[in-house]
Coordinates of C-alpha atoms and ligand atoms in Angstrom, one line a residue:
M124 CA 108.4 24.0 15.6
A125 CA 106.2 22.1 13.0
E126 CA 103.2 22.5 15.4
S127 CA 103.9 26.3 15.7
T128 CA 104.1 26.6 11.9
A129 CA 100.8 24.8 11.5
T130 CA 99.2 27.0 14.1
F131 CA 100.5 30.1 12.3
A132 CA 99.1 29.0 9.0
H133 CA 95.8 28.2 10.7
N134 CA 95.7 31.7 12.3
L135 CA 96.5 33.4 9.0
A136 CA 93.7 31.5 7.2
K137 CA 91.2 32.3 10.0
A138 CA 92.3 36.0 9.9
E139 CA 91.6 36.1 6.1
E140 CA 88.2 34.5 6.7
Y141 CA 87.3 37.1 9.3
R142 CA 88.6 39.9 7.1
A143 CA 86.5 38.8 4.2
V144 CA 83.4 39.2 6.4
L145 CA 84.5 42.4 8.0
K146 CA 85.2 43.9 4.5
V147 CA 81.7 43.3 3.4
Q148 CA 79.8 44.1 6.7
G149 CA 82.1 46.7 8.3
I150 CA 81.8 47.7 11.9
Q151 CA 78.5 49.3 12.9
N152 CA 77.3 50.8 16.1
M153 CA 75.1 48.8 18.4
I154 CA 72.3 50.8 19.8
N155 CA 69.3 49.2 21.6
G156 CA 70.3 45.8 20.3
E157 CA 70.5 46.8 16.6
H158 CA 73.6 47.1 14.4
V159 CA 73.2 50.6 13.0
A160 CA 75.2 52.9 10.8
A161 CA 76.2 56.3 12.1
V162 CA 73.3 58.9 11.9
S163 CA 75.5 61.0 9.6
G164 CA 76.2 58.0 7.4
K165 CA 79.9 58.7 7.8
T166 CA 82.5 56.0 8.2
F167 CA 86.3 55.8 8.7
D168 CA 88.8 53.2 7.6
N169 CA 90.4 50.6 9.8
H170 CA 93.8 49.1 8.9
T171 CA 95.9 46.3 10.4
P172 CA 99.3 47.2 11.8
I173 CA 100.6 43.9 10.4
D174 CA 101.0 45.5 7.0
N175 CA 98.8 48.7 7.2
T176 CA 96.3 47.3 4.6
F177 CA 92.6 48.1 4.8
V178 CA 90.5 45.8 6.9
C179 CA 87.0 47.4 7.1
R180 CA 85.0 50.6 7.3
V181 CA 83.8 51.7 10.8
A182 CA 80.7 53.7 11.6
E183 CA 81.8 57.2 12.6
G184 CA 79.5 58.0 15.5
D185 CA 79.2 61.5 16.9
A186 CA 76.9 63.4 19.3
A187 CA 73.7 62.3 17.6
D188 CA 74.6 58.6 17.9
I189 CA 75.8 59.1 21.5
D190 CA 72.4 60.7 22.3
L191 CA 70.5 57.7 20.9
A192 CA 72.8 55.3 22.8
C193 CA 72.5 57.1 26.1
N194 CA 68.8 57.3 25.7
A195 CA 68.7 53.6 25.1
A196 CA 70.8 52.9 28.1
A197 CA 68.6 55.2 30.2
A198 CA 65.4 53.4 29.0
A199 CA 67.0 49.9 29.7
F200 CA 68.2 50.9 33.2
P201 CA 65.2 50.3 35.5
A202 CA 64.6 46.8 34.2
W203 CA 68.3 45.9 34.4
R204 CA 68.6 47.4 37.9
D205 CA 65.6 45.5 39.2
L206 CA 66.6 42.1 37.8
P207 CA 66.8 39.4 40.5
S208 CA 70.4 38.7 41.4
K209 CA 70.2 35.1 40.3
T210 CA 69.1 36.1 36.8
R211 CA 71.8 38.8 36.5
R212 CA 74.4 36.4 37.7
N213 CA 73.4 33.7 35.2
L214 CA 73.4 36.2 32.3
L215 CA 77.0 37.3 33.2
Y216 CA 78.1 33.6 33.5
R217 CA 76.7 33.1 30.0
V218 CA 78.7 36.0 28.7
A219 CA 81.8 34.4 30.2
E220 CA 81.0 31.1 28.6
L221 CA 80.5 32.7 25.2
I222 CA 83.8 34.6 25.5
E223 CA 85.5 31.2 26.1
E224 CA 83.7 29.5 23.2
N225 CA 84.8 32.4 20.9
A226 CA 88.2 32.9 22.5
E227 CA 90.1 31.8 19.4
E228 CA 88.2 34.2 17.1
I229 CA 88.5 37.1 19.7
A230 CA 92.3 36.5 20.0
I231 CA 92.9 36.4 16.2
L232 CA 90.7 39.5 15.7
E233 CA 92.6 41.4 18.5
S234 CA 96.0 40.5 17.0
L235 CA 94.8 41.5 13.6
D236 CA 93.5 44.8 14.8
T237 CA 96.2 45.8 17.4
G238 CA 99.3 43.9 16.4
Q239 CA 99.5 42.3 19.8
P240 CA 101.0 38.8 19.7
I241 CA 98.5 36.0 19.6
R242 CA 100.3 34.2 22.5
F243 CA 99.2 37.1 24.8
M244 CA 95.8 37.7 23.2
R245 CA 94.7 34.1 23.9
V246 CA 95.5 34.7 27.6
A247 CA 93.7 38.0 27.5
A248 CA 90.5 36.5 26.1
V249 CA 90.5 33.9 28.9
R250 CA 91.1 36.7 31.4
A251 CA 88.1 38.6 29.9
A252 CA 85.9 35.6 30.7
A253 CA 87.3 35.5 34.2
N254 CA 86.4 39.1 34.7
F255 CA 82.7 38.3 34.0
R256 CA 82.8 35.2 36.3
F257 CA 84.5 37.1 39.0
F258 CA 81.9 39.9 39.1
A259 CA 79.0 37.6 38.4
D260 CA 79.9 35.8 41.7
R261 CA 79.7 39.2 43.5
V262 CA 76.3 40.4 42.3
D263 CA 74.9 40.1 45.8
Q264 CA 77.9 41.7 47.4
A265 CA 77.4 44.7 45.1
K266 CA 74.2 45.6 47.0
A267 CA 75.7 45.0 50.5
G268 CA 76.2 48.0 52.8
D269 CA 77.1 48.4 56.4
A270 CA 75.1 48.4 59.7
M271 CA 76.1 51.0 62.3
P272 CA 74.0 51.3 65.4
A273 CA 74.4 54.7 67.1
D274 CA 74.0 55.1 70.9
G275 CA 71.3 52.5 71.0
N276 CA 68.8 55.1 69.7
Q277 CA 69.1 54.8 66.0
M278 CA 69.9 51.9 63.8
N279 CA 71.9 53.2 60.8
Y280 CA 72.4 51.0 57.8
S281 CA 73.5 51.6 54.3
I282 CA 72.6 50.1 51.0
R283 CA 74.2 50.4 47.6
T284 CA 72.2 51.1 44.4
P285 CA 73.5 51.3 40.9
I286 CA 74.5 54.8 39.9
G287 CA 72.6 54.6 36.5
P288 CA 73.8 54.5 32.9
V289 CA 77.6 54.8 32.7
G290 CA 80.0 55.6 29.9
V291 CA 83.0 53.3 29.3
I292 CA 85.9 54.8 27.1
T293 CA 88.7 52.4 26.3
P294 CA 92.2 52.6 24.6
W295 CA 93.7 50.4 21.9
N296 CA 96.4 48.4 23.8
T297 CA 94.5 45.4 25.0
P298 CA 91.0 46.6 24.1
F299 CA 88.9 43.5 24.6
M300 CA 90.2 42.6 28.0
L301 CA 90.2 46.2 29.2
S302 CA 86.6 46.7 28.1
T303 CA 85.4 43.6 30.0
W304 CA 87.3 44.8 33.1
K305 CA 85.0 47.9 33.1
I306 CA 81.8 46.6 31.7
A307 CA 81.6 43.4 33.8
P308 CA 81.4 45.2 37.2
A309 CA 79.1 47.9 35.8
L310 CA 76.6 45.2 34.7
A311 CA 77.0 43.3 38.0
A312 CA 76.3 46.5 39.9
G313 CA 73.1 47.0 37.9
C314 CA 74.3 49.8 35.6
T315 CA 73.6 50.0 31.9
V316 CA 76.5 51.0 29.6
V317 CA 77.5 53.1 26.6
H318 CA 80.9 51.9 25.3
K319 CA 83.1 54.1 23.1
P320 CA 86.1 52.0 22.1
A321 CA 89.3 53.4 20.7
E322 CA 89.1 54.4 17.0
L323 CA 92.3 52.4 16.3
S324 CA 90.9 49.1 17.6
P325 CA 87.1 48.8 17.0
I326 CA 86.8 45.1 16.0
T327 CA 86.5 43.1 19.2
A328 CA 84.2 45.7 20.8
M329 CA 81.6 44.9 18.2
R330 CA 82.0 41.1 18.9
L331 CA 81.6 41.8 22.6
S332 CA 78.4 43.8 22.0
E333 CA 77.1 40.8 19.9
L334 CA 77.9 38.3 22.7
F335 CA 75.9 40.3 25.2
L336 CA 72.8 39.9 23.0
E337 CA 73.6 36.3 22.4
A338 CA 73.8 35.7 26.1
G339 CA 70.3 37.1 26.5
I340 CA 71.1 40.5 28.0
A341 CA 68.3 42.8 27.0
P342 CA 68.8 45.3 24.1
G343 CA 69.9 48.7 25.4
V344 CA 71.7 47.4 28.4
V345 CA 75.1 47.6 26.6
N346 CA 75.3 50.0 23.7
L347 CA 78.3 50.6 21.5
V348 CA 79.2 53.8 19.6
N349 CA 82.4 54.0 17.5
G350 CA 84.0 57.2 16.6
F351 CA 86.7 59.7 17.6
G352 CA 87.5 61.0 21.0
E353 CA 86.9 64.6 20.3
T354 CA 83.4 64.0 18.9
A355 CA 81.8 60.7 20.1
G356 CA 84.0 60.4 23.2
K357 CA 83.5 64.0 24.2
A358 CA 79.7 63.8 23.7
L359 CA 79.5 60.8 25.9
T360 CA 81.3 62.5 28.8
K361 CA 78.9 65.5 28.5
H362 CA 75.6 63.6 28.2
D363 CA 73.2 64.2 31.1
A364 CA 71.9 60.6 31.2
I365 CA 75.3 59.3 31.9
K366 CA 76.2 59.3 35.6
A367 CA 79.8 58.2 35.6
I368 CA 82.7 57.7 33.1
A369 CA 85.1 54.9 33.4
F370 CA 88.1 55.8 31.3
V371 CA 91.3 54.1 30.4
G372 CA 93.8 56.1 28.3
E373 CA 96.3 58.9 28.3
T374 CA 96.7 61.3 31.2
T375 CA 96.0 64.4 29.1
T376 CA 92.7 62.8 27.8
G377 CA 91.8 62.2 31.4
S378 CA 92.1 65.9 32.3
H379 CA 90.0 66.8 29.2
I380 CA 87.3 64.4 30.3
M381 CA 87.3 65.9 33.8
R382 CA 86.7 69.3 32.3
Q383 CA 84.1 68.0 29.8
G384 CA 82.1 66.2 32.6
A385 CA 82.2 69.1 35.0
A386 CA 78.9 70.7 33.9
T387 CA 77.0 67.5 34.5
L388 CA 79.0 66.6 37.7
K389 CA 80.2 63.3 36.3
R390 CA 81.8 60.8 38.6
V391 CA 85.0 59.7 37.0
H392 CA 87.4 56.8 37.3
F393 CA 90.7 57.1 35.4
E394 CA 93.4 54.6 34.6
L395 CA 96.1 56.7 32.9
G396 CA 99.7 56.6 31.9
G397 CA 102.8 55.3 33.7
K398 CA 106.6 55.3 33.8
N399 CA 106.9 52.5 36.2
P400 CA 110.2 51.6 38.0
V401 CA 111.6 48.2 38.5
I402 CA 114.2 48.4 41.3
V403 CA 116.8 45.7 41.4
F404 CA 119.0 45.4 44.6
A405 CA 122.2 43.5 44.6
D406 CA 120.9 40.8 46.9
A407 CA 117.9 39.9 44.7
D408 CA 117.4 36.6 42.8
L409 CA 118.9 38.2 39.7
D410 CA 117.8 35.5 37.3
R411 CA 114.2 35.9 38.2
A412 CA 114.5 39.7 38.3
L413 CA 115.9 39.6 34.8
D414 CA 113.1 37.4 33.5
A415 CA 110.5 39.7 35.1
A416 CA 112.1 43.0 33.9
I417 CA 112.1 41.7 30.3
F418 CA 108.6 40.3 30.5
M419 CA 107.1 43.4 32.0
K420 CA 108.6 45.7 29.4
Y421 CA 108.5 43.7 26.2
S422 CA 105.3 41.7 26.5
L423 CA 102.2 43.2 24.9
N424 CA 104.6 45.2 22.6
G425 CA 105.5 47.3 25.6
E426 CA 102.1 49.0 25.0
R427 CA 101.1 48.2 28.5
C428 CA 100.3 50.8 31.2
T429 CA 101.8 48.7 34.0
S430 CA 105.0 47.9 32.2
S431 CA 108.3 48.5 34.0
S432 CA 109.8 51.1 31.7
R433 CA 112.6 52.4 34.0
L434 CA 115.1 49.8 35.2
L435 CA 116.9 51.0 38.3
V436 CA 119.8 48.7 39.2
A437 CA 122.3 48.7 42.1
R438 CA 125.6 50.0 40.8
S439 CA 127.6 46.9 42.0
I440 CA 125.6 44.6 39.7
Y441 CA 124.6 47.2 37.0
E442 CA 127.0 46.3 34.2
D443 CA 126.6 42.6 34.5
F444 CA 122.8 42.8 34.9
T445 CA 122.2 45.2 32.0
D446 CA 124.6 43.4 29.7
R447 CA 122.7 40.1 30.3
L448 CA 119.4 42.0 29.7
A449 CA 120.6 43.6 26.5
A450 CA 121.7 40.2 25.1
R451 CA 118.2 38.8 25.8
V452 CA 116.4 41.8 24.3
A453 CA 118.4 41.6 21.1
K454 CA 117.1 38.0 20.7
I455 CA 113.4 38.8 21.3
R456 CA 111.4 37.4 18.3
V457 CA 109.7 40.3 16.4
G458 CA 107.2 39.2 13.8
N459 CA 103.7 38.7 12.6
P460 CA 101.4 38.8 15.7
L461 CA 99.5 35.8 14.4
D462 CA 102.6 33.6 14.7
P463 CA 102.6 31.9 18.1
A464 CA 106.4 32.1 18.1
T465 CA 106.2 36.0 18.0
E466 CA 107.1 37.8 21.2
V467 CA 106.8 41.4 19.9
G468 CA 104.4 42.4 17.1
P469 CA 103.9 45.6 15.1
L470 CA 103.0 48.8 16.9
I471 CA 99.4 50.0 16.6
H472 CA 99.9 52.7 14.1
T473 CA 102.5 54.4 11.9
T474 CA 102.2 57.5 14.0
H475 CA 103.0 55.5 17.1
W476 CA 105.9 53.8 15.3
D477 CA 107.2 57.3 14.5
K478 CA 106.8 58.4 18.2
V479 CA 108.7 55.4 19.6
N480 CA 111.5 55.8 17.0
R481 CA 111.7 59.5 17.9
Y482 CA 112.4 58.4 21.5
V483 CA 115.1 56.1 20.2
D484 CA 116.8 59.1 18.6
L485 CA 116.2 61.3 21.6
G486 CA 117.9 58.7 23.9
V487 CA 121.0 58.9 21.7
E488 CA 120.9 62.7 21.5
E489 CA 120.5 62.9 25.3
G490 CA 123.7 60.8 25.7
A491 CA 122.3 57.5 27.0
I492 CA 124.0 54.4 25.6
K493 CA 121.9 52.4 23.1
A494 CA 122.6 48.8 23.8
C495 CA 120.1 47.6 21.2
G496 CA 117.0 48.4 19.2
G497 CA 115.3 51.1 17.2
G498 CA 114.5 51.0 13.5
R499 CA 112.9 48.4 11.5
P500 CA 113.8 44.7 11.7
E501 CA 115.1 43.1 8.5
G502 CA 112.4 41.4 6.4
L503 CA 109.5 43.2 8.1
E504 CA 109.2 46.2 5.9
A505 CA 105.4 46.4 5.5
G506 CA 104.0 46.8 9.0
N507 CA 104.8 48.9 12.1
Y508 CA 107.6 46.7 13.3
I509 CA 110.4 48.0 15.5
N510 CA 113.4 46.4 17.1
P511 CA 113.0 46.2 20.9
T512 CA 115.1 49.0 22.4
F513 CA 117.2 49.1 25.5
F514 CA 119.2 52.1 26.8
K515 CA 122.0 51.8 29.4
H516 CA 123.3 54.6 31.5
A517 CA 120.4 57.0 31.2
S518 CA 120.4 59.8 33.7
N519 CA 117.4 60.9 35.6
K520 CA 117.8 64.4 34.1
M521 CA 116.9 63.0 30.6
R522 CA 113.4 63.2 29.1
I523 CA 113.6 59.5 28.2
A524 CA 113.7 58.8 32.0
H525 CA 110.4 60.7 32.6
E526 CA 108.1 60.5 29.5
E527 CA 105.9 57.6 28.7
V528 CA 106.9 55.9 25.4
F529 CA 104.4 53.1 25.5
G530 CA 106.4 50.8 23.3
P531 CA 109.1 48.1 23.5
Y532 CA 111.5 50.6 24.9
L533 CA 113.4 50.4 28.2
I534 CA 115.9 52.7 29.9
S535 CA 118.2 51.9 32.8
I536 CA 119.8 54.0 35.5
P537 CA 122.3 52.8 38.1
F538 CA 121.9 53.8 41.8
D539 CA 124.1 53.6 44.9
T540 CA 121.8 53.6 47.9
E541 CA 118.2 52.7 48.8
D542 CA 117.4 56.4 49.3
E543 CA 118.7 57.3 45.9
A544 CA 116.7 54.5 44.3
L545 CA 113.6 55.8 45.9
E546 CA 114.4 59.4 44.9
I547 CA 114.7 58.4 41.3
A548 CA 111.6 56.2 41.4
N549 CA 109.5 59.0 42.9
S550 CA 110.8 61.8 40.7
V551 CA 108.4 61.2 37.7
R552 CA 104.9 62.6 37.5
Y553 CA 103.4 59.2 37.2
G554 CA 102.7 56.6 39.9
L555 CA 101.0 53.5 38.6
T556 CA 103.1 50.5 39.5
A557 CA 106.5 49.7 41.0
Y558 CA 108.4 46.4 41.1
I559 CA 111.0 45.7 43.8
W560 CA 113.6 42.9 43.8
T561 CA 115.4 42.1 47.0
K562 CA 115.7 39.3 49.5
D563 CA 115.9 41.7 52.4
I564 CA 112.4 41.9 53.9
T565 CA 113.0 45.1 55.8
R566 CA 114.2 46.9 52.7
A567 CA 111.4 45.5 50.6
L568 CA 108.8 46.8 53.1
N569 CA 110.5 50.2 53.5
V570 CA 110.7 50.7 49.7
A571 CA 107.2 49.4 49.1
H572 CA 105.8 51.8 51.6
K573 CA 107.7 54.8 50.4
V574 CA 107.5 54.4 46.6
E575 CA 104.8 56.5 45.0
A576 CA 102.7 54.0 43.2
G577 CA 99.2 52.6 43.4
M578 CA 100.4 49.0 43.1
V579 CA 103.7 47.5 44.1
W580 CA 104.9 44.0 43.4
V581 CA 107.8 42.6 45.4
N582 CA 109.9 39.8 43.8
S583 CA 107.2 39.5 41.1
Q584 CA 106.1 40.7 37.8
N585 CA 102.5 42.0 37.6
V586 CA 100.3 39.2 38.7
R587 CA 96.7 40.3 39.0
H588 CA 94.5 39.3 41.9
L589 CA 91.0 40.4 40.9
P590 CA 89.7 41.4 44.4
A591 CA 92.8 43.7 45.0
P592 CA 92.6 47.4 44.3
F593 CA 93.9 48.4 40.8
G594 CA 94.8 52.0 40.0
G595 CA 97.4 54.7 40.1
V596 CA 98.5 57.8 42.1
K597 CA 99.7 61.2 40.9
Y598 CA 99.2 61.6 37.1
S599 CA 98.5 57.8 36.7
G600 CA 94.9 57.8 37.8
V601 CA 92.0 58.7 39.9
G602 CA 90.2 56.0 41.9
R603 CA 90.5 52.2 42.1
D604 CA 88.8 49.2 40.7
G605 CA 88.9 45.5 41.4
G606 CA 86.6 43.6 43.7
D607 CA 84.5 45.8 45.9
Y608 CA 86.3 48.9 44.8
S609 CA 84.6 48.7 41.4
F610 CA 81.2 48.6 43.1
D611 CA 82.0 51.7 45.1
F612 CA 82.5 53.4 41.7
Y613 CA 79.5 52.1 39.9
M614 CA 77.1 52.5 42.8
E615 CA 75.6 55.1 45.2
T616 CA 75.7 54.5 48.9
K617 CA 72.5 55.4 50.7
N618 CA 72.3 55.6 54.5
I619 CA 69.0 54.8 56.3
A620 CA 68.6 55.7 60.0
I621 CA 65.6 54.2 62.0
A622 CA 64.8 55.4 65.5
M623 CA 64.9 52.4 67.9
G624 CA 63.0 54.2 70.7
N625 CA 61.7 57.6 71.8
H626 CA 65.0 59.5 71.6
K627 CA 64.8 63.2 72.5
I628 CA 63.5 65.6 69.7
T629 CA 64.2 69.2 70.5
Q630 CA 60.9 71.0 70.4
L631 CA 60.6 74.4 68.6
G632 CA 57.6 76.7 68.4
M633 CA 56.3 75.8 71.8
G634 CA 56.0 79.4 72.9
Ligands
NAD267 P1 93.8 58.0 24.5 O1 93.7 58.8 25.7 O2 94.4 58.7 23.3 O3 92.5 57.4 24.0 C1 91.7 56.6 24.9 C2 90.2 56.7 24.5 O4 89.8 58.0 24.8 C3 89.9 56.5 23.0 O5 88.7 55.7 23.0 C4 89.7 57.9 22.5 O6 88.9 58.0 21.4 C5 89.1 58.5 23.7 N1 89.2 60.0 23.8 C6 90.2 60.8 23.3 N2 89.9 62.1 23.5 C7 88.8 62.1 24.2 C8 88.0 63.2 24.7 N3 88.4 64.5 24.6 N4 86.9 62.9 25.4 C9 86.5 61.6 25.5 N5 87.2 60.6 25.0 C10 88.3 60.8 24.4 O7 94.7 56.8 24.8 P2 95.3 55.6 23.9 O8 96.4 56.3 23.1 O9 94.2 55.0 23.2 O10 95.9 54.6 24.9 C11 97.2 54.7 25.4 C12 97.2 55.3 26.8 O11 96.4 54.5 27.7 C13 98.6 55.2 27.5 O12 98.9 56.5 28.1 C14 98.5 54.2 28.6 O13 99.3 54.3 29.6 C15 97.1 54.3 28.9 N6 96.6 53.1 29.6 C16 96.4 53.1 31.0 C17 96.0 51.9 31.6 C18 95.9 51.9 33.1 O14 95.3 50.9 33.6 N7 96.4 52.9 33.8 C19 95.7 50.8 30.9 C20 95.9 50.8 29.5 C21 96.3 52.0 28.9

């Protein structure tokens, strides 16, 4: 306890130190290796969700800044594309090392900016470094294609080449880690990048853009433009120099981007919203299922696309399981995200706090039973703090069973049969992840194959394996990344066919 108190005090002191610098310097754009103000000179204010006080001014980029950044990325592309693999790999390793060396600062800045508990942000910073190492190790694999001899007459083989400059648009929930998950494979593939981070969480994106330069990556290879979605984000999706958009965010934004990018035929990869089921059968290891269900909903403030936000429980164990869960949720430690003891921190913004609380009211109005949560915890009046919420006996007809809340907010529904569990699980418009808890292997396989989700975990919380495909079905996403799937997105495949002999060529014009 004394150790944790000392660490909290250390984190608070560090946060103050970083804030003092940010207050003076603000957050600039990074174009062609230079920190620059927005062309218009405009800025917007950044606040911390810890107490909603001002942190710094942020350059408000728009179409003019995006144009400069895209032109810089286009100019830097040929040299970056043609870099020897070994050089590229070493540069990406260096980025990973620098992230590790600066992990404490990154984690504290991320907690300050987003309200995410420091205990998870430390892990996220380490994972960000792992993203760079993982893709650095695959720089050669990125270029690899297939060989396909045809009938002995032709040798067909394919190669992959980087698609060109790409746009990366990220959300506010775990911005640093998510940005690296997109930018690392893009760079390993040989693409250059223009990054537009979320307007609510700009701080660590600037640190990342600085680390690229410190690692020795040439100016213009990664550019950063801050600003709002409807201006800077939109301009990026429409820019002709940009060949693909990797986007993580809301489903409705994804469909806007698809429309905006249509005229320039943008390739898109979307990681969107979710309303993911965790299905607990009576024969499961219930202690482990309980731990996982709580972790997957209440870690990262519930602001997590892969969170298990619908708990479907076999009726025979429903009351006992949900009572145990409610007792645990009521004890979750809500507090300052810089405190290592904190399990749930403040939500990103007052508007998001209002949204989550409206869903608490809606659950009550719709007739679900509120076991705990909603409203502001005592003693935490200043920031966007909310009591973790859990509803029992929701029905699948209710809106709270279908709409993404994106907060520490869980609903539960009892089911009688495997078919009914599947029907409820598949009834929402989303399909990102599903979690299945049972010791019956036949049932696990059957449900895993029939549940509509891009990723399924059996008897597990979300444990990422970086080569495995990551992405959603239905309204949860378009495309996959992870391992080679990322390279398929950031690269073009070119087929080359070479005659191996004198095969027949049909002669025309011979009279
Ligand atoms: P958002 O869609 O509001 O914003 C995401 C980014 O898009 C921001 O940078 C924003 O400025 C930009 N943007 C907004 N409008 C735009 C436009 N018209 N053109 C171009 N860019 C535009 O999302 P958010 O509120 O920041 O993030 C929360 C959402 O992200 C949730 O729905 C969550 O499920 C989703 N998410 C999904 C995954 C996944 O892997 N599937 C991961 C994390 C978050």
